[in-house]
mmCIF file of C-alpha atoms in Angstrom:
data_model
loop_
_atom_site.group_PDB
_atom_site.id
_atom_site.type_symbol
_atom_site.label_atom_id
_atom_site.label_comp_id
_atom_site.label_asym_id
_atom_site.label_seq_id
_atom_site.Cartn_x
_atom_site.Cartn_y
_atom_site.Cartn_z
ATOM 1 C CA MET A 17 -27.493 -40.940 34.542
ATOM 2 C CA LYS A 18 -29.275 -41.010 31.125
ATOM 3 C CA ARG A 19 -32.602 -41.228 32.615
ATOM 4 C CA LYS A 20 -31.962 -38.098 34.665
ATOM 5 C CA ILE A 21 -30.600 -36.217 31.772
ATOM 6 C CA TRP A 22 -33.626 -37.172 29.583
ATOM 7 C CA ALA A 23 -36.015 -36.180 32.535
ATOM 8 C CA SER A 24 -34.356 -32.680 32.618
ATOM 9 C CA VAL A 25 -34.679 -32.391 28.900
ATOM 10 C CA ARG A 26 -38.505 -33.231 29.185
ATOM 11 C CA ILE A 27 -38.940 -30.790 32.034
ATOM 12 C CA ALA A 28 -37.158 -28.096 30.123
ATOM 13 C CA LEU A 29 -39.112 -28.565 26.988
ATOM 14 C CA ARG A 30 -42.358 -28.563 28.961
ATOM 15 C CA ALA A 31 -41.394 -25.230 30.438
ATOM 16 C CA LEU A 32 -40.739 -23.735 27.121
ATOM 17 C CA GLN A 33 -44.027 -25.084 25.710
ATOM 18 C CA ILE A 34 -45.941 -23.337 28.744
ATOM 19 C CA ASN A 35 -44.366 -19.988 27.677
ATOM 20 C CA ARG A 36 -44.623 -20.291 23.971
ATOM 21 C CA LEU A 37 -44.792 -16.550 23.276
ATOM 22 C CA ARG A 38 -41.827 -15.658 25.619
ATOM 23 C CA SER A 39 -39.884 -18.513 24.114
ATOM 24 C CA ALA A 40 -40.670 -17.258 20.614
ATOM 25 C CA LEU A 41 -39.572 -13.742 21.318
ATOM 26 C CA THR A 42 -36.518 -14.876 23.042
ATOM 27 C CA MET A 43 -35.507 -16.849 19.965
ATOM 28 C CA LEU A 44 -36.033 -14.046 17.614
ATOM 29 C CA GLY A 45 -32.528 -12.449 18.325
ATOM 30 C CA ILE A 46 -31.023 -15.829 17.398
ATOM 31 C CA ILE A 47 -33.183 -16.032 14.455
ATOM 32 C CA ILE A 48 -32.455 -12.834 13.099
ATOM 33 C CA GLY A 49 -28.663 -13.170 13.910
ATOM 34 C CA VAL A 50 -28.236 -16.521 12.183
ATOM 35 C CA ALA A 51 -30.378 -15.387 9.059
ATOM 36 C CA ALA A 52 -28.241 -12.267 8.791
ATOM 37 C CA VAL A 53 -24.925 -14.087 8.957
ATOM 38 C CA ILE A 54 -25.967 -16.576 6.272
ATOM 39 C CA SER A 55 -27.281 -13.801 3.991
ATOM 40 C CA MET A 56 -24.347 -11.520 4.353
ATOM 41 C CA VAL A 57 -21.851 -14.425 3.979
ATOM 42 C CA ALA A 58 -23.849 -15.666 1.043
ATOM 43 C CA ILE A 59 -23.601 -12.020 -0.669
ATOM 44 C CA GLY A 60 -19.903 -11.896 0.121
ATOM 45 C CA SER A 61 -19.260 -15.287 -1.149
ATOM 46 C CA GLY A 62 -21.325 -14.699 -4.281
ATOM 47 C CA ALA A 63 -19.083 -11.664 -5.157
ATOM 48 C CA THR A 64 -16.132 -13.539 -4.671
ATOM 49 C CA ALA A 65 -17.243 -16.594 -6.741
ATOM 50 C CA ARG A 66 -18.483 -13.987 -9.513
ATOM 51 C CA ILE A 67 -15.007 -12.535 -9.640
ATOM 52 C CA GLN A 68 -13.406 -15.887 -9.810
ATOM 53 C CA GLU A 69 -15.682 -16.741 -12.881
ATOM 54 C CA GLN A 70 -14.775 -13.433 -14.575
ATOM 55 C CA ILE A 71 -11.129 -13.989 -14.015
ATOM 56 C CA ALA A 72 -11.236 -17.541 -15.335
ATOM 57 C CA SER A 73 -13.090 -15.908 -18.583
ATOM 58 C CA ILE A 74 -10.027 -13.740 -19.115
ATOM 59 C CA GLY A 75 -7.972 -16.957 -19.582
ATOM 60 C CA SER A 76 -5.220 -18.536 -17.539
ATOM 61 C CA ASN A 77 -1.815 -17.255 -16.942
ATOM 62 C CA VAL A 78 -2.331 -14.232 -19.052
ATOM 63 C CA ILE A 79 -0.039 -11.271 -19.450
ATOM 64 C CA ILE A 80 -0.821 -8.437 -21.716
ATOM 65 C CA VAL A 81 1.677 -5.961 -23.476
ATOM 66 C CA LEU A 82 0.428 -2.621 -24.054
ATOM 67 C CA SER A 83 2.149 0.555 -25.898
ATOM 68 C CA GLY A 84 3.481 2.726 -23.154
ATOM 69 C CA SER A 85 4.224 6.452 -22.861
ATOM 70 C CA VAL A 86 6.630 8.321 -25.043
ATOM 71 C CA THR A 87 8.564 11.611 -24.716
ATOM 72 C CA SER A 88 8.407 14.276 -27.427
ATOM 73 C CA ASN A 89 10.352 17.548 -27.416
ATOM 74 C CA GLY A 90 10.327 17.251 -23.716
ATOM 75 C CA ILE A 91 6.693 16.591 -23.311
ATOM 76 C CA ARG A 92 5.865 13.225 -21.683
ATOM 77 C CA LEU A 93 2.754 11.684 -23.563
ATOM 78 C CA GLY A 94 0.326 9.380 -22.057
ATOM 79 C CA SER A 95 0.058 5.633 -22.207
ATOM 80 C CA GLY A 96 -0.727 4.324 -25.816
ATOM 81 C CA ALA A 97 0.359 7.581 -27.373
ATOM 82 C CA ALA A 98 2.531 5.775 -29.768
ATOM 83 C CA GLN A 99 2.020 2.468 -31.462
ATOM 84 C CA ASN A 100 5.446 1.002 -30.777
ATOM 85 C CA LEU A 101 4.654 -2.757 -30.594
ATOM 86 C CA SER A 102 4.818 -4.800 -33.658
ATOM 87 C CA SER A 103 3.969 -8.400 -35.039
ATOM 88 C CA ASP A 104 7.852 -8.896 -35.022
ATOM 89 C CA ASP A 105 7.977 -8.235 -31.209
ATOM 90 C CA ALA A 106 5.226 -10.886 -30.833
ATOM 91 C CA LYS A 107 7.195 -13.322 -32.862
ATOM 92 C CA ALA A 108 10.294 -12.531 -30.961
ATOM 93 C CA VAL A 109 8.590 -13.112 -27.599
ATOM 94 C CA ALA A 110 7.137 -16.458 -28.859
ATOM 95 C CA THR A 111 10.568 -17.796 -29.841
ATOM 96 C CA GLU A 112 13.049 -16.265 -27.486
ATOM 97 C CA CYS A 113 11.162 -16.416 -23.999
ATOM 98 C CA PRO A 114 11.369 -19.905 -22.568
ATOM 99 C CA ALA A 115 8.689 -19.219 -20.042
ATOM 100 C CA VAL A 116 6.086 -18.273 -22.535
ATOM 101 C CA ALA A 117 3.641 -20.821 -24.078
ATOM 102 C CA ALA A 118 1.603 -18.848 -26.611
ATOM 103 C CA VAL A 119 1.475 -15.199 -27.974
ATOM 104 C CA ALA A 120 -1.202 -13.443 -29.942
ATOM 105 C CA PRO A 121 -0.695 -9.779 -31.410
ATOM 106 C CA THR A 122 -4.019 -7.784 -31.604
ATOM 107 C CA VAL A 123 -5.324 -4.819 -33.465
ATOM 108 C CA ARG A 124 -8.486 -3.257 -32.337
ATOM 109 C CA GLY A 125 -11.171 -1.124 -33.915
ATOM 110 C CA SER A 126 -14.898 -0.644 -34.086
ATOM 111 C CA GLY A 127 -17.519 -0.571 -36.720
ATOM 112 C CA GLN A 128 -21.041 -1.214 -37.856
ATOM 113 C CA ILE A 129 -21.958 -4.696 -38.694
ATOM 114 C CA VAL A 130 -24.656 -5.416 -41.134
ATOM 115 C CA PHE A 131 -26.674 -8.395 -42.105
ATOM 116 C CA GLY A 132 -29.801 -8.099 -44.068
ATOM 117 C CA ASN A 133 -32.051 -5.487 -42.303
ATOM 118 C CA SER A 134 -30.264 -5.874 -38.966
ATOM 119 C CA ASN A 135 -27.022 -3.924 -37.844
ATOM 120 C CA TRP A 136 -25.040 -3.877 -34.771
ATOM 121 C CA PHE A 137 -22.254 -1.421 -33.648
ATOM 122 C CA THR A 138 -19.385 -3.643 -31.914
ATOM 123 C CA ASN A 139 -15.733 -3.961 -31.167
ATOM 124 C CA ILE A 140 -13.630 -5.419 -33.925
ATOM 125 C CA GLN A 141 -10.347 -7.402 -33.083
ATOM 126 C CA GLY A 142 -7.865 -8.615 -35.450
ATOM 127 C CA THR A 143 -5.634 -11.488 -34.053
ATOM 128 C CA THR A 144 -4.208 -15.020 -34.510
ATOM 129 C CA PRO A 145 -5.489 -18.442 -33.627
ATOM 130 C CA ASP A 146 -3.381 -18.378 -30.476
ATOM 131 C CA TYR A 147 -5.589 -15.750 -29.048
ATOM 132 C CA LEU A 148 -8.418 -18.212 -28.723
ATOM 133 C CA THR A 149 -6.031 -20.648 -26.877
ATOM 134 C CA ILE A 150 -4.867 -17.872 -24.499
ATOM 135 C CA ARG A 151 -8.357 -16.578 -23.704
ATOM 136 C CA ASP A 152 -9.809 -20.198 -23.360
ATOM 137 C CA TYR A 153 -12.344 -19.693 -26.007
ATOM 138 C CA THR A 154 -14.386 -22.565 -27.247
ATOM 139 C CA MET A 155 -16.738 -22.533 -30.321
ATOM 140 C CA GLN A 156 -20.476 -22.704 -29.664
ATOM 141 C CA SER A 157 -20.913 -23.481 -33.394
ATOM 142 C CA GLY A 158 -18.736 -23.534 -36.638
ATOM 143 C CA ALA A 159 -15.043 -23.573 -36.522
ATOM 144 C CA ALA A 160 -12.220 -20.915 -35.711
ATOM 145 C CA PHE A 161 -10.016 -19.541 -38.373
ATOM 146 C CA THR A 162 -6.505 -21.009 -38.958
ATOM 147 C CA SER A 163 -3.037 -19.868 -39.507
ATOM 148 C CA GLN A 164 -3.721 -20.240 -43.343
ATOM 149 C CA ASP A 165 -6.551 -17.628 -42.923
ATOM 150 C CA VAL A 166 -4.038 -15.177 -41.291
ATOM 151 C CA ASP A 167 -1.508 -15.804 -44.088
ATOM 152 C CA GLY A 168 -3.970 -15.406 -46.887
ATOM 153 C CA ALA A 169 -5.841 -12.515 -45.192
ATOM 154 C CA THR A 170 -9.218 -14.542 -45.707
ATOM 155 C CA LYS A 171 -12.508 -12.616 -45.095
ATOM 156 C CA VAL A 172 -13.806 -14.818 -42.326
ATOM 157 C CA ALA A 173 -15.246 -13.757 -38.917
ATOM 158 C CA LEU A 174 -15.987 -15.209 -35.582
ATOM 159 C CA LEU A 175 -18.850 -13.600 -33.816
ATOM 160 C CA GLY A 176 -19.361 -13.145 -30.052
ATOM 161 C CA LYS A 177 -22.713 -14.255 -28.696
ATOM 162 C CA THR A 178 -24.067 -10.753 -28.256
ATOM 163 C CA VAL A 179 -23.354 -9.863 -31.761
ATOM 164 C CA ALA A 180 -24.759 -13.196 -33.077
ATOM 165 C CA ASP A 181 -27.982 -12.786 -31.030
ATOM 166 C CA ASN A 182 -28.537 -9.023 -32.349
ATOM 167 C CA LEU A 183 -27.934 -9.784 -35.990
ATOM 168 C CA PHE A 184 -29.224 -13.354 -36.298
ATOM 169 C CA GLY A 185 -31.582 -13.968 -33.446
ATOM 170 C CA ASP A 186 -32.351 -17.573 -33.102
ATOM 171 C CA ALA A 187 -31.015 -18.372 -36.653
ATOM 172 C CA ASP A 188 -27.691 -20.144 -37.294
ATOM 173 C CA PRO A 189 -25.094 -17.439 -38.326
ATOM 174 C CA VAL A 190 -22.452 -20.074 -39.555
ATOM 175 C CA GLY A 191 -21.906 -19.625 -43.416
ATOM 176 C CA GLN A 192 -23.864 -16.387 -43.564
ATOM 177 C CA VAL A 193 -22.347 -13.380 -45.165
ATOM 178 C CA ILE A 194 -22.223 -10.103 -43.138
ATOM 179 C CA ARG A 195 -20.737 -6.666 -44.016
ATOM 180 C CA ILE A 196 -18.204 -4.969 -41.792
ATOM 181 C CA LYS A 197 -17.608 -1.413 -43.077
ATOM 182 C CA ASN A 198 -19.124 -2.452 -46.443
ATOM 183 C CA VAL A 199 -16.611 -5.364 -46.796
ATOM 184 C CA PRO A 200 -18.372 -8.765 -47.089
ATOM 185 C CA PHE A 201 -17.270 -11.273 -44.474
ATOM 186 C CA THR A 202 -18.238 -14.966 -44.046
ATOM 187 C CA VAL A 203 -19.263 -16.145 -40.658
ATOM 188 C CA SER A 204 -17.048 -19.157 -39.808
ATOM 189 C CA GLY A 205 -18.168 -19.608 -36.204
ATOM 190 C CA VAL A 206 -19.847 -18.388 -33.215
ATOM 191 C CA LEU A 207 -17.787 -17.976 -29.859
ATOM 192 C CA SER A 208 -19.077 -19.434 -26.749
ATOM 193 C CA SER A 209 -20.251 -16.850 -24.158
ATOM 194 C CA LYS A 210 -17.685 -15.448 -21.745
ATOM 195 C CA GLY A 211 -20.114 -12.951 -19.918
ATOM 196 C CA GLN A 212 -19.009 -9.640 -18.266
ATOM 197 C CA SER A 213 -15.176 -8.975 -17.653
ATOM 198 C CA PRO A 214 -14.051 -8.060 -14.125
ATOM 199 C CA THR A 215 -14.242 -4.285 -15.324
ATOM 200 C CA GLY A 216 -17.802 -4.650 -16.349
ATOM 201 C CA GLN A 217 -17.535 -5.019 -20.041
ATOM 202 C CA ASP A 218 -19.315 -7.449 -22.245
ATOM 203 C CA GLN A 219 -16.816 -9.819 -23.582
ATOM 204 C CA ASP A 220 -19.301 -11.351 -26.040
ATOM 205 C CA ASP A 221 -19.839 -8.157 -27.839
ATOM 206 C CA THR A 222 -16.931 -8.535 -30.199
ATOM 207 C CA ILE A 223 -15.923 -9.779 -33.524
ATOM 208 C CA LEU A 224 -12.617 -11.704 -34.157
ATOM 209 C CA LEU A 225 -10.874 -11.308 -37.670
ATOM 210 C CA PRO A 226 -7.488 -12.694 -38.883
ATOM 211 C CA ILE A 227 -5.134 -9.956 -38.071
ATOM 212 C CA SER A 228 -3.949 -9.533 -41.645
ATOM 213 C CA THR A 229 -7.381 -9.222 -42.910
ATOM 214 C CA ALA A 230 -8.202 -6.532 -40.160
ATOM 215 C CA ARG A 231 -5.290 -4.584 -41.137
ATOM 216 C CA LYS A 232 -6.020 -4.684 -44.962
ATOM 217 C CA LYS A 233 -9.737 -4.557 -45.056
ATOM 218 C CA VAL A 234 -11.237 -3.112 -41.849
ATOM 219 C CA ILE A 235 -9.075 -1.382 -39.323
ATOM 220 C CA GLY A 236 -6.167 -0.172 -41.462
ATOM 221 C CA ALA A 237 -2.511 0.056 -40.638
ATOM 222 C CA SER A 238 -0.107 2.785 -40.015
ATOM 223 C CA GLN A 239 1.771 3.773 -43.181
ATOM 224 C CA ALA A 240 5.099 4.116 -41.303
ATOM 225 C CA ASN A 241 4.957 0.636 -40.028
ATOM 226 C CA ALA A 242 2.246 -1.922 -41.385
ATOM 227 C CA ASN A 243 3.258 -4.472 -38.678
ATOM 228 C CA THR A 244 2.187 -2.170 -35.676
ATOM 229 C CA VAL A 245 -0.128 -3.785 -33.131
ATOM 230 C CA GLY A 246 -2.194 -2.398 -30.334
ATOM 231 C CA SER A 247 -1.490 -4.989 -27.733
ATOM 232 C CA ILE A 248 0.199 -8.373 -27.389
ATOM 233 C CA MET A 249 -1.495 -11.211 -25.380
ATOM 234 C CA VAL A 250 0.997 -13.632 -23.785
ATOM 235 C CA GLN A 251 0.379 -16.921 -22.008
ATOM 236 C CA ALA A 252 2.926 -18.269 -19.381
ATOM 237 C CA ARG A 253 3.561 -21.932 -19.370
ATOM 238 C CA GLY A 254 2.065 -22.201 -15.927
ATOM 239 C CA PRO A 255 1.141 -20.321 -12.751
ATOM 240 C CA LYS A 256 4.612 -20.540 -11.490
ATOM 241 C CA ASP A 257 6.156 -19.004 -14.530
ATOM 242 C CA ILE A 258 4.099 -15.886 -14.761
ATOM 243 C CA GLN A 259 6.610 -13.887 -12.949
ATOM 244 C CA GLU A 260 9.529 -15.324 -15.053
ATOM 245 C CA ALA A 261 7.611 -14.621 -18.317
ATOM 246 C CA GLU A 262 6.843 -11.148 -17.312
ATOM 247 C CA LEU A 263 10.686 -10.565 -16.683
ATOM 248 C CA GLU A 264 11.675 -12.167 -20.003
ATOM 249 C CA VAL A 265 9.202 -10.288 -22.103
ATOM 250 C CA ARG A 266 10.202 -7.014 -20.484
ATOM 251 C CA GLU A 267 14.033 -7.579 -21.086
ATOM 252 C CA LEU A 268 13.363 -8.766 -24.614
ATOM 253 C CA LEU A 269 11.414 -5.793 -25.575
ATOM 254 C CA ARG A 270 13.708 -3.351 -24.051
ATOM 255 C CA GLN A 271 16.400 -5.014 -26.128
ATOM 256 C CA ARG A 272 14.499 -4.811 -29.218
ATOM 257 C CA HIS A 273 13.297 -1.206 -28.703
ATOM 258 C CA HIS A 274 17.049 -0.135 -28.012
ATOM 259 C CA LEU A 275 16.272 1.411 -24.605
ATOM 260 C CA GLN A 276 19.212 2.307 -22.562
ATOM 261 C CA ALA A 277 19.682 1.570 -18.828
ATOM 262 C CA GLY A 278 17.848 4.168 -16.957
ATOM 263 C CA GLN A 279 15.350 4.784 -19.760
ATOM 264 C CA ASP A 280 11.676 4.308 -18.927
ATOM 265 C CA ASP A 281 10.034 1.427 -20.812
ATOM 266 C CA ASP A 282 8.057 2.575 -23.932
ATOM 267 C CA PHE A 283 5.472 -0.315 -23.217
ATOM 268 C CA MET A 284 3.588 -1.672 -20.266
ATOM 269 C CA VAL A 285 3.502 -5.351 -19.238
ATOM 270 C CA ARG A 286 0.608 -6.179 -16.932
ATOM 271 C CA ASN A 287 0.111 -9.280 -15.133
ATOM 272 C CA LEU A 288 -3.778 -9.691 -14.932
ATOM 273 C CA GLU A 289 -3.450 -12.304 -12.351
ATOM 274 C CA GLU A 290 -2.242 -9.808 -9.899
ATOM 275 C CA VAL A 291 -4.758 -7.121 -10.694
ATOM 276 C CA PHE A 292 -7.811 -9.660 -10.448
ATOM 277 C CA ALA A 293 -6.312 -11.363 -7.187
ATOM 278 C CA ALA A 294 -6.375 -7.928 -5.613
ATOM 279 C CA GLN A 295 -10.232 -7.693 -6.482
ATOM 280 C CA GLU A 296 -10.756 -11.011 -5.157
ATOM 281 C CA THR A 297 -9.133 -10.344 -2.053
ATOM 282 C CA SER A 298 -11.243 -7.211 -1.588
ATOM 283 C CA ALA A 299 -14.399 -9.293 -2.166
ATOM 284 C CA GLN A 300 -13.170 -11.799 0.636
ATOM 285 C CA VAL A 301 -12.570 -9.059 2.958
ATOM 286 C CA MET A 302 -15.998 -7.666 2.310
ATOM 287 C CA SER A 303 -17.550 -11.114 2.950
ATOM 288 C CA ILE A 304 -15.700 -11.274 6.433
ATOM 289 C CA LEU A 305 -16.735 -7.874 7.187
ATOM 290 C CA LEU A 306 -20.361 -8.458 6.526
ATOM 291 C CA GLY A 307 -20.242 -11.672 8.511
ATOM 292 C CA ALA A 308 -18.560 -10.035 11.333
ATOM 293 C CA ILE A 309 -21.212 -7.181 11.383
ATOM 294 C CA ALA A 310 -24.037 -9.738 11.219
ATOM 295 C CA SER A 311 -22.611 -11.800 14.145
ATOM 296 C CA VAL A 312 -23.239 -8.887 16.403
ATOM 297 C CA SER A 313 -26.922 -9.917 16.159
ATOM 298 C CA LEU A 314 -26.095 -13.197 17.396
ATOM 299 C CA LEU A 315 -24.437 -11.607 20.474
ATOM 300 C CA VAL A 316 -27.516 -9.569 21.029
ATOM 301 C CA GLY A 317 -29.721 -12.756 20.724
ATOM 302 C CA GLY A 318 -27.533 -14.392 23.364
ATOM 303 C CA ILE A 319 -27.909 -11.526 25.780
ATOM 304 C CA GLY A 320 -31.606 -11.782 25.473
ATOM 305 C CA ILE A 321 -31.522 -15.580 26.122
ATOM 306 C CA MET A 322 -29.652 -14.625 29.311
ATOM 307 C CA ASN A 323 -32.126 -12.064 30.303
ATOM 308 C CA ILE A 324 -35.135 -14.210 29.918
ATOM 309 C CA MET A 325 -33.557 -17.129 31.693
ATOM 310 C CA LEU A 326 -32.705 -14.991 34.721
ATOM 311 C CA VAL A 327 -36.343 -13.908 34.845
ATOM 312 C CA SER A 328 -37.363 -17.563 34.439
ATOM 313 C CA VAL A 329 -35.182 -18.530 37.549
ATOM 314 C CA THR A 330 -36.872 -15.799 39.441
ATOM 315 C CA GLU A 331 -40.325 -16.826 38.505
ATOM 316 C CA ARG A 332 -39.661 -20.600 39.249
ATOM 317 C CA THR A 333 -37.808 -20.224 42.401
ATOM 318 C CA ARG A 334 -40.460 -22.174 44.362
ATOM 319 C CA GLU A 335 -40.388 -24.899 41.744
ATOM 320 C CA ILE A 336 -36.538 -25.182 42.031
ATOM 321 C CA GLY A 337 -36.930 -25.333 45.829
ATOM 322 C CA LEU A 338 -39.439 -28.333 45.611
ATOM 323 C CA ARG A 339 -37.113 -30.178 43.378
ATOM 324 C CA LEU A 340 -34.223 -29.698 45.549
ATOM 325 C CA ALA A 341 -36.245 -30.541 48.637
ATOM 326 C CA ILE A 342 -37.254 -33.911 47.292
ATOM 327 C CA GLY A 343 -33.732 -34.966 46.325
ATOM 328 C CA ALA A 344 -32.901 -33.358 43.064
ATOM 329 C CA LYS A 345 -29.130 -32.420 42.854
ATOM 330 C CA ALA A 346 -27.731 -29.061 41.902
ATOM 331 C CA LYS A 347 -26.344 -30.592 38.572
ATOM 332 C CA ASP A 348 -29.980 -31.736 37.700
ATOM 333 C CA ILE A 349 -31.189 -28.136 38.012
ATOM 334 C CA LEU A 350 -28.168 -26.827 36.169
ATOM 335 C CA THR A 351 -28.962 -29.407 33.383
ATOM 336 C CA GLN A 352 -32.619 -28.311 33.194
ATOM 337 C CA PHE A 353 -32.001 -24.818 32.866
ATOM 338 C CA LEU A 354 -28.953 -25.318 30.460
ATOM 339 C CA VAL A 355 -31.133 -27.460 28.159
ATOM 340 C CA GLU A 356 -33.697 -24.699 27.983
ATOM 341 C CA ALA A 357 -31.315 -22.197 26.927
ATOM 342 C CA VAL A 358 -29.607 -24.413 24.423
ATOM 343 C CA THR A 359 -32.975 -25.594 23.070
ATOM 344 C CA LEU A 360 -34.052 -21.896 22.475
ATOM 345 C CA SER A 361 -30.862 -21.204 20.771
ATOM 346 C CA LEU A 362 -30.764 -24.293 18.622
ATOM 347 C CA LEU A 363 -34.415 -23.801 17.493
ATOM 348 C CA GLY A 364 -33.740 -20.314 16.787
ATOM 349 C CA GLY A 365 -30.721 -21.277 14.726
ATOM 350 C CA ILE A 366 -32.698 -23.687 12.716
ATOM 351 C CA ALA A 367 -35.226 -21.078 11.926
ATOM 352 C CA GLY A 368 -32.521 -18.535 11.184
ATOM 353 C CA ILE A 369 -30.815 -21.018 8.721
ATOM 354 C CA ILE A 370 -34.168 -21.361 6.858
ATOM 355 C CA LEU A 371 -34.922 -17.548 6.892
ATOM 356 C CA GLY A 372 -31.245 -16.914 5.867
ATOM 357 C CA ALA A 373 -31.409 -19.064 2.758
ATOM 358 C CA GLY A 374 -34.816 -17.765 1.714
ATOM 359 C CA GLY A 375 -33.552 -14.176 2.233
ATOM 360 C CA SER A 376 -30.469 -15.070 0.026
ATOM 361 C CA TYR A 377 -32.732 -16.469 -2.713
ATOM 362 C CA ILE A 378 -34.894 -13.331 -2.622
ATOM 363 C CA ILE A 379 -32.016 -11.050 -2.774
ATOM 364 C CA SER A 380 -30.627 -13.006 -5.791
ATOM 365 C CA TYR A 381 -33.951 -13.015 -7.539
ATOM 366 C CA PHE A 382 -35.012 -9.514 -7.185
ATOM 367 C CA ALA A 383 -31.739 -7.483 -6.792
ATOM 368 C CA LYS A 384 -30.122 -9.662 -9.222
ATOM 369 C CA TRP A 385 -27.097 -10.076 -7.064
ATOM 370 C CA HIS A 386 -25.212 -13.132 -7.302
ATOM 371 C CA THR A 387 -25.291 -15.123 -3.896
ATOM 372 C CA LEU A 388 -23.774 -18.434 -2.858
ATOM 373 C CA ILE A 389 -25.097 -19.986 0.171
ATOM 374 C CA SER A 390 -21.893 -21.879 1.745
ATOM 375 C CA PRO A 391 -22.546 -25.049 3.611
ATOM 376 C CA SER A 392 -19.700 -24.153 6.053
ATOM 377 C CA ALA A 393 -21.360 -20.837 6.911
ATOM 378 C CA ILE A 394 -24.607 -22.676 7.690
ATOM 379 C CA LEU A 395 -22.805 -25.146 9.948
ATOM 380 C CA LEU A 396 -20.636 -22.371 11.553
ATOM 381 C CA ALA A 397 -23.834 -20.178 12.286
ATOM 382 C CA PHE A 398 -25.742 -23.377 13.727
ATOM 383 C CA LEU A 399 -22.774 -24.330 15.997
ATOM 384 C CA PHE A 400 -22.236 -20.595 17.064
ATOM 385 C CA SER A 401 -25.869 -20.267 17.994
ATOM 386 C CA ALA A 402 -25.529 -23.525 20.235
ATOM 387 C CA LEU A 403 -22.444 -22.186 21.747
ATOM 388 C CA ILE A 404 -24.321 -18.914 22.560
ATOM 389 C CA GLY A 405 -27.032 -20.917 24.181
ATOM 390 C CA ILE A 406 -24.417 -22.661 26.366
ATOM 391 C CA PHE A 407 -22.334 -19.576 27.166
ATOM 392 C CA PHE A 408 -25.243 -17.258 27.949
ATOM 393 C CA GLY A 409 -27.435 -19.976 29.562
ATOM 394 C CA TYR A 410 -24.818 -21.061 32.058
ATOM 395 C CA TYR A 411 -24.870 -18.224 34.318
ATOM 396 C CA PRO A 412 -28.665 -18.240 34.841
ATOM 397 C CA ALA A 413 -28.512 -22.037 35.125
ATOM 398 C CA ARG A 414 -25.828 -21.890 37.865
ATOM 399 C CA LYS A 415 -27.671 -19.378 39.676
ATOM 400 C CA ALA A 416 -30.705 -21.697 39.748
ATOM 401 C CA ALA A 417 -28.528 -24.793 40.844
ATOM 402 C CA LEU A 418 -26.933 -22.701 43.785
ATOM 403 C CA LEU A 419 -30.397 -21.833 45.283
ATOM 404 C CA ASP A 420 -30.775 -22.860 48.898
ATOM 405 C CA PRO A 421 -33.936 -25.084 49.111
ATOM 406 C CA ILE A 422 -35.200 -23.326 52.382
ATOM 407 C CA ASP A 423 -34.768 -19.948 50.939
ATOM 408 C CA ALA A 424 -36.297 -20.849 47.725
ATOM 409 C CA LEU A 425 -39.443 -22.358 49.416
ATOM 410 C CA ARG A 426 -39.715 -19.476 51.857
#
């Protein structure tokens, strides 16, 4: 049995070698199809992986509280029209919400940063040490500021990687004195790189200051309420506690802001996990859609294999008749032509995998598009190419096997 199968394989391979050009052109459809599937899936997977990295750079289990809209003299003003969040709100959330692990109030501004002959315009944030924990920041060099720095309004600063590179180049910024709006600050550390956010902003183009220092020396504070903050970053205790933490924060702030039942919130609580999960789902759908479109090429390649195999059966009718006449069985003929079809498909699949991987690398290099070649996509494309060979090769093989020897020889 094994000898017969091996003999059929050798005959099939010899037939393909005789018609090399036709075999190569037949494989072209499979090659293009497999390469397209791998490249498109790599692009979609790369986009999904990139979004996941950006989500991770924001921090884990993060909720952000922003100032909401207010109504003045019957006119409804937009989001953030009034600074109605305070440091006291942040302290209350930290102490009275069991599902909350950490809280960091923030004030924001921007300004020109000067060091020697270099200067850079960047975002300035005043916050507390818990902000670093919530955002999963680590230090590339130096040390973070402490609660004592916040209490004493110490003039220390943490530089983002972009700011450090533009002001200091390859030099070590730690211990150097910079000027923020003509106020001298000592650089206590440089933050590790975060890259772009899911919205496309450079997260490394920033400076972090103790919130008390930022209020008194740089950004300023409202005369009506010196404790106002622009936003409050909240970290839930775990992924399962995000919804509970969001509910607790909303109920507590409504109570603290004396909002009656039926009144709209004068703040916004945003669960960043939900927002970014929607983006990730969109990227995954795009990946599936691209793969499905590319798969059409595989079907076209399979039809090409069927077409060529039918032509081959017609051309080799006398050969088939001779083999049947000298004792070959129908299943031997079936195996021979099926092996030819599967071989064409598999060789095309291997070439397509190489071309698809190379194409993904070229796209990533020249288009600066993040791609990710998935081993599962390669295996799936290879198996699919084999199945196409069997599916589209079976009909021509069966047609050859059912030929009558007398009619074939005639």
